Short mmCIF file of C-alpha atoms in Angstrom, two decimals:
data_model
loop_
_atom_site.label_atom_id
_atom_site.label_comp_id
_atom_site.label_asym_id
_atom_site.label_seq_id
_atom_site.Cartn_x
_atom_site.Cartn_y
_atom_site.Cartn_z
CA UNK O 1 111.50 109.33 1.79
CA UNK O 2 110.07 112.98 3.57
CA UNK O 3 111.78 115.88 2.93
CA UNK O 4 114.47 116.94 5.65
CA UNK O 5 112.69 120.55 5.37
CA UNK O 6 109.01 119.89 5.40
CA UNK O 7 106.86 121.74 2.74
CA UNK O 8 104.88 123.95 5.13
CA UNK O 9 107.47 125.49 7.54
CA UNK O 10 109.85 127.90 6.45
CA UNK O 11 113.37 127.15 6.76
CA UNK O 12 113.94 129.52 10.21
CA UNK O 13 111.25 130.61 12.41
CA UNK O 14 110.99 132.24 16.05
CA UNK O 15 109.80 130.38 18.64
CA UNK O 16 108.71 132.68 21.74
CA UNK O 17 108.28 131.82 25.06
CA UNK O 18 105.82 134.05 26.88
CA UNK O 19 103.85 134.42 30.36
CA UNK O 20 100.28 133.66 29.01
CA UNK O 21 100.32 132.39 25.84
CA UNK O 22 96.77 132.40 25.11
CA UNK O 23 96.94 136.15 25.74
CA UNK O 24 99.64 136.12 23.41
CA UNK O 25 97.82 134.33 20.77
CA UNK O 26 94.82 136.83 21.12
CA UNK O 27 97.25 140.02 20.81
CA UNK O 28 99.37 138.72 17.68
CA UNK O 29 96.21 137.63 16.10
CA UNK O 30 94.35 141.08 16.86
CA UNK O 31 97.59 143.33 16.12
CA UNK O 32 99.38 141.86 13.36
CA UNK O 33 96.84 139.25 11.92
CA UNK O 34 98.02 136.08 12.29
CA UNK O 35 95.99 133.06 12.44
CA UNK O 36 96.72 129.66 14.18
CA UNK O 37 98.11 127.01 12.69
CA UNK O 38 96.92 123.17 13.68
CA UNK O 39 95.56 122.62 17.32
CA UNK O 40 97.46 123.90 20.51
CA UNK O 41 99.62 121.21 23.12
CA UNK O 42 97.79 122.44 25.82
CA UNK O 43 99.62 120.63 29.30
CA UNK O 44 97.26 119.54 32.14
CA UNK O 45 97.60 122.70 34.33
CA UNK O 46 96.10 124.73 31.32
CA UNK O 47 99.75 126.24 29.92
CA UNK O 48 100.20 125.86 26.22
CA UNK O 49 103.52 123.57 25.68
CA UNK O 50 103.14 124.47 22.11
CA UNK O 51 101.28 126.31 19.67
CA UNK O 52 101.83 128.15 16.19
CA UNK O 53 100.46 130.55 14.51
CA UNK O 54 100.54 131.58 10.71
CA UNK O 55 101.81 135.18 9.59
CA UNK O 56 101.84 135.68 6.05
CA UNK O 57 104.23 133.60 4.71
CA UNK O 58 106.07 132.92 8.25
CA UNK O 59 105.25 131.17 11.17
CA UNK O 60 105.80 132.38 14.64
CA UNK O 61 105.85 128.95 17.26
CA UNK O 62 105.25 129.78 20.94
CA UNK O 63 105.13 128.47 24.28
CA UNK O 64 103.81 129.36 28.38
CA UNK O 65 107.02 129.82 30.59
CA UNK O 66 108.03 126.87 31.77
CA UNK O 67 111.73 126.70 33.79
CA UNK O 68 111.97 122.96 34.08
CA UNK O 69 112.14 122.65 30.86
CA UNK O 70 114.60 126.12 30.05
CA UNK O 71 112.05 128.38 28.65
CA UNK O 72 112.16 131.33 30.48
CA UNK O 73 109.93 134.69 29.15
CA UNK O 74 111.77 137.98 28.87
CA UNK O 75 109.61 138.67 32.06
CA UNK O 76 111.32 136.62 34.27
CA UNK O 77 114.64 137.76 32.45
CA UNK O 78 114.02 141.41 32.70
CA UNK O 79 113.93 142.02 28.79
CA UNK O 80 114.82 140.15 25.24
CA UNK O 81 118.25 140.41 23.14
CA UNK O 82 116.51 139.53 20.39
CA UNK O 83 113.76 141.69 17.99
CA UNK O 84 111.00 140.96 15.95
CA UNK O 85 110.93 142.60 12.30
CA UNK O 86 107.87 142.48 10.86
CA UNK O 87 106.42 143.95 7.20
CA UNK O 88 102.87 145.33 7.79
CA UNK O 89 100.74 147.20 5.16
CA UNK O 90 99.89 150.06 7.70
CA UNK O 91 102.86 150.68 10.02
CA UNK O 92 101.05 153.64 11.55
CA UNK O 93 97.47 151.66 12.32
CA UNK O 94 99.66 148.43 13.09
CA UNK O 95 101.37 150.15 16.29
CA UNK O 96 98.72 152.22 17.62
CA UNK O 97 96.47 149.31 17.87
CA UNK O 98 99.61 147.21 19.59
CA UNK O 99 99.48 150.27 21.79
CA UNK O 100 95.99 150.01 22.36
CA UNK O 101 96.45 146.42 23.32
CA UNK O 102 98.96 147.02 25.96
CA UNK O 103 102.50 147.03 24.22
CA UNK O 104 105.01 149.87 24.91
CA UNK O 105 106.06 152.51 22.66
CA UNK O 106 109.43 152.30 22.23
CA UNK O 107 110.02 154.88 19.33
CA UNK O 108 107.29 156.26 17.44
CA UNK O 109 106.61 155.73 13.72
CA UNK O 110 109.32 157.71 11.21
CA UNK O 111 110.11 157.86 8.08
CA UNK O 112 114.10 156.17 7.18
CA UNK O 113 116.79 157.34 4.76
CA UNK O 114 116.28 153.48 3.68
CA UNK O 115 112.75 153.83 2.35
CA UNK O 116 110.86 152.59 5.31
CA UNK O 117 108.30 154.11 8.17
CA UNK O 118 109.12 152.12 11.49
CA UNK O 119 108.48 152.11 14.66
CA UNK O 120 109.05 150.12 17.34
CA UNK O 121 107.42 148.65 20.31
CA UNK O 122 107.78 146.12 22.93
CA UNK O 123 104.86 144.16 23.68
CA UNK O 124 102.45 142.88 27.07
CA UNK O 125 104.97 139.91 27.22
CA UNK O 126 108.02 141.54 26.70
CA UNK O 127 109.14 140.91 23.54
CA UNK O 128 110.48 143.68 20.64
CA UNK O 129 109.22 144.58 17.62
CA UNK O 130 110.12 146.89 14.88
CA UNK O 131 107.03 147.24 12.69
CA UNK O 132 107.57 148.76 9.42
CA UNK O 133 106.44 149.85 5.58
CA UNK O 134 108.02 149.36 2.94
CA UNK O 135 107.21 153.37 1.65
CA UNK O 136 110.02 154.53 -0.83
CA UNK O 137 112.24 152.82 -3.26
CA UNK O 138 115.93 154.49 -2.79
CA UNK O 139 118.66 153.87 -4.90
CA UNK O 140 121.66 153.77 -3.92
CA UNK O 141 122.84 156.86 -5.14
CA UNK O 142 120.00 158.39 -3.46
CA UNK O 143 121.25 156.12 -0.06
CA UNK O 144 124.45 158.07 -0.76
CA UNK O 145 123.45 161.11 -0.65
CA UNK O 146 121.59 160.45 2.19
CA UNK O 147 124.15 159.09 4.58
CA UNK O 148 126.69 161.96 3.59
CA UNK O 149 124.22 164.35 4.55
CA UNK O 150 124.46 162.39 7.95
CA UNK O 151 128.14 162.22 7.94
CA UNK O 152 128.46 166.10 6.54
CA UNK O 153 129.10 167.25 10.21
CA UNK O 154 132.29 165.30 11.27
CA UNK O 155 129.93 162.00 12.44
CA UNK O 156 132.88 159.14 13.06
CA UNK O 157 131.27 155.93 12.68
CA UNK O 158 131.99 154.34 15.95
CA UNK O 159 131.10 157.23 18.08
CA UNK O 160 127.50 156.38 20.11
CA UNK O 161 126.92 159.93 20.93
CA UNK O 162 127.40 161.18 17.66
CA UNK O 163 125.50 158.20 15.67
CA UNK O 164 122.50 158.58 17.66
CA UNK O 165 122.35 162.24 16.87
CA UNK O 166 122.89 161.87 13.61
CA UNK O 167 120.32 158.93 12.86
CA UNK O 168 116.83 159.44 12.15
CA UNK O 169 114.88 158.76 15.00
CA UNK O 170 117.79 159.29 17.37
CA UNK O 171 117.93 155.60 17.82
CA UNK O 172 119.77 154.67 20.95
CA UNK O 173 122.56 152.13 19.89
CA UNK O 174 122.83 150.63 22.82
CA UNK O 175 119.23 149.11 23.30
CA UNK O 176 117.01 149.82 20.52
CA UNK O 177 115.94 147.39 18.01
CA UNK O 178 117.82 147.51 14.54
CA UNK O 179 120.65 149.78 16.20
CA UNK O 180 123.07 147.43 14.08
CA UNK O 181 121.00 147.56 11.14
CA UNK O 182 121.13 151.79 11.05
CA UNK O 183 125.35 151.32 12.06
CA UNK O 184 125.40 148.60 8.77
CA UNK O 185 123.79 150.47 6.76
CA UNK O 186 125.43 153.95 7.14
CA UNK O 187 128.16 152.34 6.85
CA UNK O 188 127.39 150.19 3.94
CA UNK O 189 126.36 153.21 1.94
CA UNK O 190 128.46 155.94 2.77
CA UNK O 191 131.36 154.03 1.61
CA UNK O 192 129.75 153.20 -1.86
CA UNK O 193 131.32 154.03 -5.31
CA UNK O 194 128.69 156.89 -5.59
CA UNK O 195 129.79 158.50 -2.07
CA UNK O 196 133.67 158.12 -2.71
CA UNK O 197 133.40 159.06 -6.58
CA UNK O 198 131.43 162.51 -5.10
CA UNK O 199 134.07 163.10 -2.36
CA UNK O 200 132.15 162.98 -0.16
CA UNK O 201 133.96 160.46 1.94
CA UNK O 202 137.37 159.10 2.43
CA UNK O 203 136.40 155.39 4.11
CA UNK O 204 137.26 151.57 3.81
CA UNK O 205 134.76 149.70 3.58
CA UNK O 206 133.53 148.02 6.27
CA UNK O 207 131.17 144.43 6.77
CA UNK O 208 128.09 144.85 8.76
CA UNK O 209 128.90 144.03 12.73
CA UNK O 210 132.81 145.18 12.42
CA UNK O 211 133.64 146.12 15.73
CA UNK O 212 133.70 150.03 16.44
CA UNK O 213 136.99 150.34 18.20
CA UNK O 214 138.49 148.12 14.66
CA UNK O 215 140.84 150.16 12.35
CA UNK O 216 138.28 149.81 10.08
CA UNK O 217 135.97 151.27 11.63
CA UNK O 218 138.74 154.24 12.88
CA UNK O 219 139.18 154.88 9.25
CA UNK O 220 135.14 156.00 8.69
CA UNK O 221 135.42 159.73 8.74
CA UNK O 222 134.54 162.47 6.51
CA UNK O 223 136.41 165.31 4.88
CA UNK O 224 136.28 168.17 6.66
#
């Protein structure tokens, strides 16, 4: 009886429709290294119906733009709602040769209060991608510390204007990849044991996503 999860996929994986996958193929293979899997459904007009390619231990399935059938490129759309994260051994090397290929620098290469170096671009077919390094281990009392620092100056979790100053990076949250991930994690942290035991904070805690105008979320502030 086969397996209802076959052996060589992962369990999730993205599947990307693009304008030119070929080209596609070419730039993840030259940027990020990843090498295709089995042979390409290539459809009588030359478009690729379906391809994949192998990235370490994930697999990234892709296809040309093709309405009829619903897949529409974030071309056509005018951008994507979703972004690529991606582990890479040289975060710095990895986006200026996406650059170099055509992508668009979105926000360039920094070190996190998390422990990685990102940066984030969106490439020639539109989609987003937040390249990073794994580059120091922080604890959690060292996360702590960290996101008081942040929250030192009266930051109200909730607040765009003031999270986006307050960030590293100055990530937007409106647009920019892992906005949510920087708003969980803050959050996440700054109402830990460590942070609360310090006095640092006076906060319920809150799950990742809460909604900014919740009480919970009202309730994130420092002491002043």
């Amino acid at each position: 009886m086969p397996s209802p999860i076959p052996d060589n996929y992962p369990r999730m994986m993205p599947h990307l429709t693009v304008q030119g996958a070929a080209d596609a193929m070419d730039f993840y293979s030259e940027v990020f290294g990843a090498t295709q899997r089995g042979d390409r459904f290539t459809m009588p007009d030359g478009s690729i119906a379906h391809a994949e390619l192998q990235l370490g231990d994930s697999v990234i399935m892709l296809a040309d733009e093709n309405p009829e059938f619903g897949n529409t490129s974030p071309k056509s759309l005018g951008g994507s709602t979703v972004t690529m994260m991606i582990y890479v051994e040289d975060v710095d090397a990895t986006v200026a040769k996406a650059v170099s290929k055509g992508a668009t620098l979105e926000r360039p290469v920094t070190d996190e209060f998390y422990g990685d170096r990102v940066g984030n671009v969106t490439d020639p077919f539109g989609h987003l991608w937040h390249v990073a390094s794994h580059v120091e281990d922080v604890s959690e009392e060292e996360m702590a510390k960290r996101v008081s620092a942040m929250f030192s100056s009266g930051l109200r979790v909730g607040s765009r204007q003031q999270m986006t100053a307050a960030l590293p990076g100055h990530l937007p949250m409106s647009s920019r990849p892992h906005g949510h991930r920087y708003r969980a994690e803050a959050v996440r942290y700054a109402t830990s044991r460590s942070a609360s035991s310090a006095g640092l904070l006076s906060a319920t805690r809150c799950p990742p996503g809460i909604s900014s105008t919740s009480s919970a979320s009202r309730s994130l502030t420092t002491r002043r």
